[in-house]
Amino acid sequence: MGNDMLGAVLGIESTAHTFSMGMVNSEGVPTPSVSSMLQPKEGGIHPREAADHHADICENVLQELLSKEELKISAVAFSQGPGLAPCLRVGASVARSIATTLDVPLIGVNHCVAHIEIGREQCNCDDPVLLYVSGGNTQVISRVGDRYRVLGETLDVGIGNMLDKFARINGMAFPGGPKIEKLAAEWLEKNPNPSMEGLELPYAVHGMDLQYSGLYTAAKHMVEKGTELGAVCWSLQEHAFAASVEVAERALAHTGKTEILLGGGVACNTRLREMVTQMAEDREGSAHVPDRMFCVDNGAMIARLGWLHLKENEQTALEDSAVNPQLRTDQTVITWA
Ligand code: AMP
Ligand code: MG
């Protein structure tokens, strides 16, 4: 292997439901990850069950990745937090053992920051406001000085968790977000000029913060009272996304920034992508919407952030490699870029 093969980074993602491994080459360019998502037959994601799934599947995921990628691994990055502790520990253990076996640097990275950095890389944006909408996290983030600051966030559950829970009580298995999207789209096709009359739900924006649980409860009651499920799915999406996009827009206005970037699993939603694009157009700004495989949790984004750290000669000593389930977005100092 020549020198051009040096510098590839392996990334390991295991914060919640998905175990994923991906790589960036020596230039920091990502390739598609190999992922396995726990899909429980019933109920939500139990941390212990997810961790068992990750431990069972990790060897297969690694072998499949290595059968596709011929890059020489020069460092191993892993999600150090935030996330579910038992799940994080599986990824960290796999990362430690590969790094030790290959005798290459180990790099613990911040999962939320990885969503931003893969978005910046993919969409070629420079200094965006990120609307980060995932299962457990919902935050509006922007760089101030040497940190990504959380300008606003959910005060209760993540938007994805809310969607998954609403789907679950209505008989749809995890992940519920895509199923709600499908029902809403089918209903819209039959009702092309919908009115909110009779479908209003609470709209919880508190300054720069958000809340989704009141929305969930009201939507649940609406179905119980006999409103068609597709109509409620449509209204639920409209309310939840409009509130999230409103806070993102306020962040653009306050910071004077012009680029809005979407990230997290809920960013796969076509209606949300439309709303963000419309908002950016109205403000004469630009919307940046990464390919769906880079919106969901994926190993390549962890590899990308590991690569950025490595460029700055930053690595994680084994004794500092314990996971941190509560890691905050603004705890990581931005030394690159
Ligand atoms: P993450 O935690 O970032 O991996 O994202 C997982 C979350 O994204 C789950 O709550 C999913 O239900 C949600 N999700 C995935 N695809 C969609 C979609 N098309 N519409 C809405 N939510 C989605
Ligand atoms: Mg995520």
CSV table of C-alpha atoms and ligand atoms in Angstrom, one decimal:
chain,number,residue,atom,x,y,z
A,1,MET,CA,0.0,0.0,0.0
A,2,GLY,CA,1.4,3.4,-1.0
A,3,ASN,CA,1.4,6.6,1.0
A,4,ASP,CA,-1.7,7.8,-0.7
A,5,MET,CA,-3.5,5.0,1.4
A,6,LEU,CA,-2.3,6.6,4.6
A,7,GLY,CA,-4.8,8.7,6.6
A,8,ALA,CA,-8.0,6.8,6.0
A,9,VAL,CA,-10.2,6.8,9.2
A,10,LEU,CA,-12.7,4.1,10.3
A,11,GLY,CA,-15.7,5.5,12.1
A,12,ILE,CA,-17.9,3.6,14.5
A,13,GLU,CA,-21.4,4.8,15.4
A,14,SER,CA,-23.5,3.2,18.2
A,15,THR,CA,-25.3,5.9,20.1
A,16,ALA,CA,-28.8,4.4,19.9
A,17,HIS,CA,-30.7,2.0,17.6
A,18,THR,CA,-28.1,1.8,14.8
A,19,PHE,CA,-24.6,0.1,14.7
A,20,SER,CA,-22.7,1.5,11.8
A,21,MET,CA,-19.2,1.5,10.4
A,22,GLY,CA,-17.9,3.8,7.7
A,23,MET,CA,-14.8,5.3,6.4
A,24,VAL,CA,-13.2,8.5,5.0
A,25,ASN,CA,-10.2,8.3,2.8
A,26,SER,CA,-7.0,10.2,3.4
A,27,GLU,CA,-8.6,13.3,1.9
A,28,GLY,CA,-11.5,13.1,4.4
A,29,VAL,CA,-14.0,12.0,1.7
A,30,PRO,CA,-16.6,9.6,3.0
A,31,THR,CA,-17.9,6.4,1.4
A,32,PRO,CA,-21.3,4.8,2.1
A,33,SER,CA,-21.4,3.1,5.6
A,34,VAL,CA,-22.5,-0.4,6.5
A,35,SER,CA,-25.2,-0.2,9.1
A,36,SER,CA,-27.6,-2.4,11.0
A,37,MET,CA,-30.6,-0.9,12.8
A,38,LEU,CA,-32.4,-2.7,15.6
A,39,GLN,CA,-36.1,-3.0,14.6
A,40,PRO,CA,-38.0,-4.4,17.5
A,41,LYS,CA,-41.2,-6.3,16.6
A,42,GLU,CA,-43.0,-4.3,19.2
A,43,GLY,CA,-42.3,-1.5,21.6
A,44,GLY,CA,-39.6,1.1,21.4
A,45,ILE,CA,-35.8,0.9,21.7
A,46,HIS,CA,-34.7,-0.6,24.9
A,47,PRO,CA,-31.0,0.4,25.6
A,48,ARG,CA,-30.0,-3.1,26.7
A,49,GLU,CA,-31.6,-4.8,23.7
A,50,ALA,CA,-30.0,-2.3,21.4
A,51,ALA,CA,-26.6,-2.9,23.0
A,52,ASP,CA,-27.0,-6.7,22.6
A,53,HIS,CA,-28.0,-6.2,19.0
A,54,HIS,CA,-24.8,-4.1,18.4
A,55,ALA,CA,-22.6,-6.6,20.1
A,56,ASP,CA,-24.1,-9.5,18.0
A,57,ILE,CA,-23.8,-7.7,14.7
A,58,CYS,CA,-20.6,-5.7,14.9
A,59,GLU,CA,-18.3,-8.4,13.5
A,60,ASN,CA,-20.5,-8.9,10.4
A,61,VAL,CA,-20.7,-5.1,9.9
A,62,LEU,CA,-16.9,-4.9,10.0
A,63,GLN,CA,-16.4,-7.8,7.6
A,64,GLU,CA,-18.8,-6.4,5.1
A,65,LEU,CA,-17.2,-3.0,5.3
A,66,LEU,CA,-13.7,-4.4,4.9
A,67,SER,CA,-14.9,-6.5,1.9
A,68,LYS,CA,-15.9,-3.2,0.2
A,69,GLU,CA,-13.1,-0.9,1.3
A,70,GLU,CA,-9.5,-1.4,0.5
A,71,LEU,CA,-8.2,1.6,2.4
A,72,LYS,CA,-5.6,1.1,5.1
A,73,ILE,CA,-7.0,2.1,8.4
A,74,SER,CA,-4.8,4.8,10.0
A,75,ALA,CA,-7.1,5.7,12.9
A,76,VAL,CA,-10.3,4.6,14.5
A,77,ALA,CA,-13.0,7.1,15.6
A,78,PHE,CA,-16.0,6.3,17.6
A,79,SER,CA,-19.1,8.1,19.1
A,80,GLN,CA,-18.1,8.9,22.6
A,81,GLY,CA,-21.5,10.6,23.3
A,82,PRO,CA,-24.2,11.7,23.7
A,83,GLY,CA,-26.3,8.6,23.6
A,84,LEU,CA,-27.6,5.5,25.4
A,85,ALA,CA,-24.8,4.3,27.7
A,86,PRO,CA,-25.0,0.5,27.0
A,87,CYS,CA,-25.0,1.2,23.2
A,88,LEU,CA,-22.1,3.7,23.4
A,89,ARG,CA,-20.0,1.2,25.4
A,90,VAL,CA,-20.3,-1.4,22.6
A,91,GLY,CA,-19.0,1.0,20.0
A,92,ALA,CA,-16.2,2.2,22.3
A,93,SER,CA,-15.1,-1.3,23.1
A,94,VAL,CA,-15.0,-2.3,19.4
A,95,ALA,CA,-13.0,0.9,18.6
A,96,ARG,CA,-10.5,0.3,21.4
A,97,SER,CA,-9.9,-3.3,20.3
A,98,ILE,CA,-9.4,-2.4,16.6
A,99,ALA,CA,-7.2,0.6,17.4
A,100,THR,CA,-5.1,-1.4,19.8
A,101,THR,CA,-4.8,-4.4,17.4
A,102,LEU,CA,-3.7,-2.2,14.5
A,103,ASP,CA,-1.7,0.1,16.8
A,104,VAL,CA,-3.3,3.2,15.3
A,105,PRO,CA,-4.7,6.3,17.1
A,106,LEU,CA,-8.1,6.2,18.8
A,107,ILE,CA,-10.4,9.2,18.6
A,108,GLY,CA,-13.5,9.7,20.6
A,109,VAL,CA,-15.9,12.2,18.9
A,110,ASN,CA,-19.0,14.1,19.6
A,111,HIS,CA,-22.0,12.6,17.8
A,112,CYS,CA,-23.9,15.9,17.4
A,113,VAL,CA,-20.8,17.7,16.0
A,114,ALA,CA,-20.4,14.8,13.5
A,115,HIS,CA,-23.8,15.5,12.1
A,116,ILE,CA,-22.8,19.1,11.4
A,117,GLU,CA,-19.4,18.2,9.9
A,118,ILE,CA,-20.7,15.6,7.5
A,119,GLY,CA,-23.4,18.1,6.4
A,120,ARG,CA,-20.8,20.8,5.8
A,121,GLU,CA,-18.7,18.4,3.9
A,122,GLN,CA,-21.5,17.0,1.8
A,123,CYS,CA,-23.3,20.2,1.0
A,124,ASN,CA,-20.3,22.4,0.8
A,125,CYS,CA,-21.6,25.0,3.2
A,126,ASP,CA,-19.3,27.0,5.4
A,127,ASP,CA,-21.0,28.5,8.5
A,128,PRO,CA,-24.5,27.2,8.7
A,129,VAL,CA,-27.2,27.1,11.3
A,130,LEU,CA,-28.0,23.4,11.7
A,131,LEU,CA,-31.5,22.2,12.4
A,132,TYR,CA,-30.7,18.9,14.0
A,133,VAL,CA,-33.7,16.7,14.1
A,134,SER,CA,-33.2,13.1,15.2
A,135,GLY,CA,-34.8,10.5,17.5
A,136,GLY,CA,-33.3,11.7,20.8
A,137,ASN,CA,-32.1,15.1,19.9
A,138,THR,CA,-33.7,18.2,18.5
A,139,GLN,CA,-31.4,21.3,18.5
A,140,VAL,CA,-30.7,24.4,16.6
A,141,ILE,CA,-27.0,24.8,16.5
A,142,SER,CA,-24.6,27.4,15.2
A,143,ARG,CA,-20.9,28.2,15.5
A,144,VAL,CA,-19.9,31.0,17.9
A,145,GLY,CA,-16.1,31.3,18.3
A,146,ASP,CA,-14.5,27.9,18.9
A,147,ARG,CA,-17.8,26.1,19.8
A,148,TYR,CA,-21.0,24.9,18.2
A,149,ARG,CA,-23.5,26.6,20.4
A,150,VAL,CA,-27.0,25.3,21.0
A,151,LEU,CA,-29.2,28.3,20.3
A,152,GLY,CA,-32.5,26.4,20.9
A,153,GLU,CA,-33.6,22.9,21.6
A,154,THR,CA,-36.5,20.7,22.7
A,155,LEU,CA,-37.4,21.1,26.4
A,156,ASP,CA,-39.0,17.6,26.5
A,157,VAL,CA,-38.6,14.8,23.9
A,158,GLY,CA,-36.7,14.7,20.6
A,159,ILE,CA,-39.0,15.2,17.6
A,160,GLY,CA,-38.2,11.7,16.2
A,161,ASN,CA,-39.1,10.0,19.6
A,162,MET,CA,-42.4,11.9,19.5
A,163,LEU,CA,-43.1,10.7,16.0
A,164,ASP,CA,-42.1,7.1,16.8
A,165,LYS,CA,-44.3,7.1,19.9
A,166,PHE,CA,-47.3,8.4,18.0
A,167,ALA,CA,-46.7,5.8,15.3
A,168,ARG,CA,-46.4,3.0,17.9
A,169,ILE,CA,-49.7,3.7,19.7
A,170,ASN,CA,-51.3,3.6,16.3
A,171,GLY,CA,-49.9,0.2,15.4
A,172,MET,CA,-46.8,1.2,13.4
A,173,ALA,CA,-43.5,-0.4,14.2
A,174,PHE,CA,-40.2,1.5,14.8
A,175,PRO,CA,-39.1,3.7,13.1
A,176,GLY,CA,-42.4,5.4,12.9
A,177,GLY,CA,-41.3,8.7,11.2
A,178,PRO,CA,-41.3,7.3,7.6
A,179,LYS,CA,-44.7,5.6,8.2
A,180,ILE,CA,-46.3,8.8,9.4
A,181,GLU,CA,-44.8,10.5,6.3
A,182,LYS,CA,-46.3,7.9,4.0
A,183,LEU,CA,-49.8,8.1,5.6
A,184,ALA,CA,-49.7,11.9,5.5
A,185,ALA,CA,-48.7,11.9,1.8
A,186,GLU,CA,-51.4,9.4,0.9
A,187,TRP,CA,-54.0,11.5,2.8
A,188,LEU,CA,-52.8,14.6,1.0
A,189,GLU,CA,-53.2,13.0,-2.4
A,190,LYS,CA,-56.8,12.3,-1.6
A,191,ASN,CA,-57.2,15.8,-0.1
A,192,PRO,CA,-55.2,18.1,-2.3
A,193,ASN,CA,-56.4,21.4,-0.8
A,194,PRO,CA,-56.4,20.6,2.9
A,195,SER,CA,-57.6,23.0,5.6
A,196,MET,CA,-56.4,23.0,9.2
A,197,GLU,CA,-60.0,23.4,10.4
A,198,GLY,CA,-60.7,20.7,12.9
A,199,LEU,CA,-57.1,19.5,12.7
A,200,GLU,CA,-55.4,22.2,14.8
A,201,LEU,CA,-52.8,21.0,17.3
A,202,PRO,CA,-50.8,22.8,19.9
A,203,TYR,CA,-47.8,24.7,18.6
A,204,ALA,CA,-45.1,24.9,21.3
A,205,VAL,CA,-42.4,27.4,20.4
A,206,HIS,CA,-40.9,29.1,23.5
A,207,GLY,CA,-38.5,31.8,22.3
A,208,MET,CA,-35.7,29.6,20.9
A,209,ASP,CA,-36.9,26.4,22.4
A,210,LEU,CA,-39.4,23.7,21.4
A,211,GLN,CA,-41.8,21.2,23.0
A,212,TYR,CA,-43.4,18.2,21.3
A,213,SER,CA,-45.2,16.2,24.0
A,214,GLY,CA,-48.3,18.4,24.1
A,215,LEU,CA,-48.5,18.0,20.4
A,216,TYR,CA,-48.2,14.2,20.8
A,217,THR,CA,-51.0,14.1,23.4
A,218,ALA,CA,-53.4,16.2,21.4
A,219,ALA,CA,-52.8,14.2,18.2
A,220,LYS,CA,-53.4,11.0,20.2
A,221,HIS,CA,-56.7,12.4,21.5
A,222,MET,CA,-57.7,13.5,18.0
A,223,VAL,CA,-57.3,9.9,16.7
A,224,GLU,CA,-59.2,8.5,19.7
A,225,LYS,CA,-62.1,10.9,18.9
A,226,GLY,CA,-62.4,9.4,15.5
A,227,THR,CA,-60.4,11.7,13.1
A,228,GLU,CA,-58.9,9.8,10.2
A,229,LEU,CA,-55.3,8.7,11.0
A,230,GLY,CA,-53.9,10.0,7.8
A,231,ALA,CA,-55.3,13.5,8.5
A,232,VAL,CA,-53.8,13.5,12.0
A,233,CYS,CA,-50.4,12.4,10.6
A,234,TRP,CA,-50.5,15.3,8.1
A,235,SER,CA,-51.4,17.8,10.8
A,236,LEU,CA,-48.8,16.4,13.2
A,237,GLN,CA,-46.1,16.8,10.6
A,238,GLU,CA,-47.2,20.3,9.6
A,239,HIS,CA,-47.2,21.5,13.2
A,240,ALA,CA,-44.0,19.8,14.4
A,241,PHE,CA,-42.0,20.8,11.4
A,242,ALA,CA,-43.4,24.4,11.2
A,243,ALA,CA,-42.4,25.0,14.9
A,244,SER,CA,-38.9,23.5,14.3
A,245,VAL,CA,-38.3,25.6,11.1
A,246,GLU,CA,-39.6,28.7,12.9
A,247,VAL,CA,-36.9,28.4,15.5
A,248,ALA,CA,-34.2,27.7,12.9
A,249,GLU,CA,-35.4,30.8,11.0
A,250,ARG,CA,-35.1,32.9,14.2
A,251,ALA,CA,-31.6,31.6,14.6
A,252,LEU,CA,-30.7,32.8,11.1
A,253,ALA,CA,-32.2,36.2,11.9
A,254,HIS,CA,-30.3,36.5,15.2
A,255,THR,CA,-27.0,35.4,13.9
A,256,GLY,CA,-27.1,37.0,10.5
A,257,LYS,CA,-26.1,33.8,8.9
A,258,THR,CA,-27.5,32.7,5.6
A,259,GLU,CA,-27.0,28.9,5.3
A,260,ILE,CA,-29.5,26.5,6.9
A,261,LEU,CA,-28.3,22.9,7.1
A,262,LEU,CA,-30.6,19.9,8.0
A,263,GLY,CA,-29.3,16.8,9.8
A,264,GLY,CA,-30.5,13.8,11.9
A,265,GLY,CA,-32.9,11.0,10.9
A,266,VAL,CA,-36.0,13.2,10.7
A,267,ALA,CA,-34.2,15.2,8.0
A,268,CYS,CA,-35.0,12.4,5.7
A,269,ASN,CA,-38.6,13.7,5.6
A,270,THR,CA,-39.5,15.2,2.2
A,271,ARG,CA,-42.0,17.6,3.7
A,272,LEU,CA,-39.5,19.0,6.2
A,273,ARG,CA,-36.9,19.3,3.4
A,274,GLU,CA,-39.5,21.3,1.4
A,275,MET,CA,-40.3,23.6,4.3
A,276,VAL,CA,-36.7,24.4,5.1
A,277,THR,CA,-35.9,25.0,1.4
A,278,GLN,CA,-38.9,27.4,1.2
A,279,MET,CA,-37.9,29.2,4.3
A,280,ALA,CA,-34.3,29.7,3.0
A,281,GLU,CA,-35.7,30.9,-0.4
A,282,ASP,CA,-38.0,33.4,1.3
A,283,ARG,CA,-35.0,34.9,3.2
A,284,GLU,CA,-32.8,34.8,0.1
A,285,GLY,CA,-30.5,32.3,2.0
A,286,SER,CA,-29.5,28.8,1.0
A,287,ALA,CA,-30.8,25.5,2.2
A,288,HIS,CA,-28.4,22.5,2.5
A,289,VAL,CA,-30.0,19.1,2.7
A,290,PRO,CA,-27.5,16.2,2.7
A,291,ASP,CA,-28.2,12.9,1.0
A,292,ARG,CA,-30.4,10.7,3.3
A,293,MET,CA,-27.7,8.2,4.0
A,294,PHE,CA,-25.7,11.0,5.7
A,295,CYS,CA,-28.7,12.3,7.7
A,296,VAL,CA,-29.4,9.1,9.6
A,297,ASP,CA,-26.8,7.9,12.1
A,298,ASN,CA,-23.9,6.6,10.1
A,299,GLY,CA,-20.3,5.5,10.7
A,300,ALA,CA,-18.9,7.7,7.9
A,301,MET,CA,-19.8,10.9,9.7
A,302,ILE,CA,-17.9,9.7,12.8
A,303,ALA,CA,-15.0,8.9,10.5
A,304,ARG,CA,-15.2,12.4,9.0
A,305,LEU,CA,-15.0,14.1,12.4
A,306,GLY,CA,-12.3,11.8,13.5
A,307,TRP,CA,-10.3,12.8,10.4
A,308,LEU,CA,-10.8,16.5,11.3
A,309,HIS,CA,-9.5,15.8,14.8
A,310,LEU,CA,-6.6,13.8,13.5
A,311,LYS,CA,-5.5,16.6,11.2
A,312,GLU,CA,-5.1,18.7,14.3
A,313,ASN,CA,-3.1,15.9,15.9
A,314,GLU,CA,-5.9,15.3,18.4
A,315,GLN,CA,-6.4,11.7,19.6
A,316,THR,CA,-7.9,10.1,22.7
A,317,ALA,CA,-5.8,8.2,25.2
A,318,LEU,CA,-7.2,4.8,26.3
A,319,GLU,CA,-7.7,6.1,29.8
A,320,ASP,CA,-9.7,9.1,28.5
A,321,SER,CA,-11.9,6.9,26.2
A,322,ALA,CA,-14.8,6.3,28.6
A,323,VAL,CA,-18.1,7.1,27.0
A,324,ASN,CA,-20.1,10.2,28.0
A,325,PRO,CA,-23.9,9.7,27.5
A,326,GLN,CA,-24.5,13.3,28.5
A,327,LEU,CA,-21.9,15.0,26.2
A,328,ARG,CA,-23.2,18.4,25.1
A,329,THR,CA,-22.7,19.8,21.6
A,330,ASP,CA,-20.8,22.8,23.0
A,331,GLN,CA,-18.3,20.8,25.1
A,332,THR,CA,-16.2,20.0,22.0
A,333,VAL,CA,-13.7,22.7,21.1
A,334,ILE,CA,-13.5,23.3,17.3
A,335,THR,CA,-9.9,23.3,16.5
A,336,TRP,CA,-10.3,22.6,12.8
A,337,ALA,CA,-11.8,24.8,10.1
B,1,AMP,P1,-31.5,9.3,14.2
B,1,AMP,O1,-31.8,9.3,15.7
B,1,AMP,O2,-30.9,10.6,13.8
B,1,AMP,O3,-30.8,8.1,13.6
B,1,AMP,O4,-32.9,9.3,13.5
B,1,AMP,C1,-33.9,8.3,13.8
B,1,AMP,C2,-35.2,9.0,13.8
B,1,AMP,O5,-35.5,9.5,12.5
B,1,AMP,C3,-36.4,8.1,14.1
B,1,AMP,O6,-37.1,8.8,15.1
B,1,AMP,C4,-37.1,8.0,12.8
B,1,AMP,O7,-38.5,7.8,13.0
B,1,AMP,C5,-36.9,9.3,12.2
B,1,AMP,N1,-37.1,9.3,10.7
B,1,AMP,C6,-36.4,8.6,9.8
B,1,AMP,N2,-36.9,8.8,8.6
B,1,AMP,C7,-37.9,9.7,8.7
B,1,AMP,C8,-38.8,10.3,7.8
B,1,AMP,N3,-38.8,10.1,6.5
B,1,AMP,N4,-39.7,11.2,8.4
B,1,AMP,C9,-39.7,11.5,9.7
B,1,AMP,N5,-38.9,10.9,10.6
B,1,AMP,C10,-38.0,10.0,10.1
B,2,MG,MG,-28.0,11.2,15.4
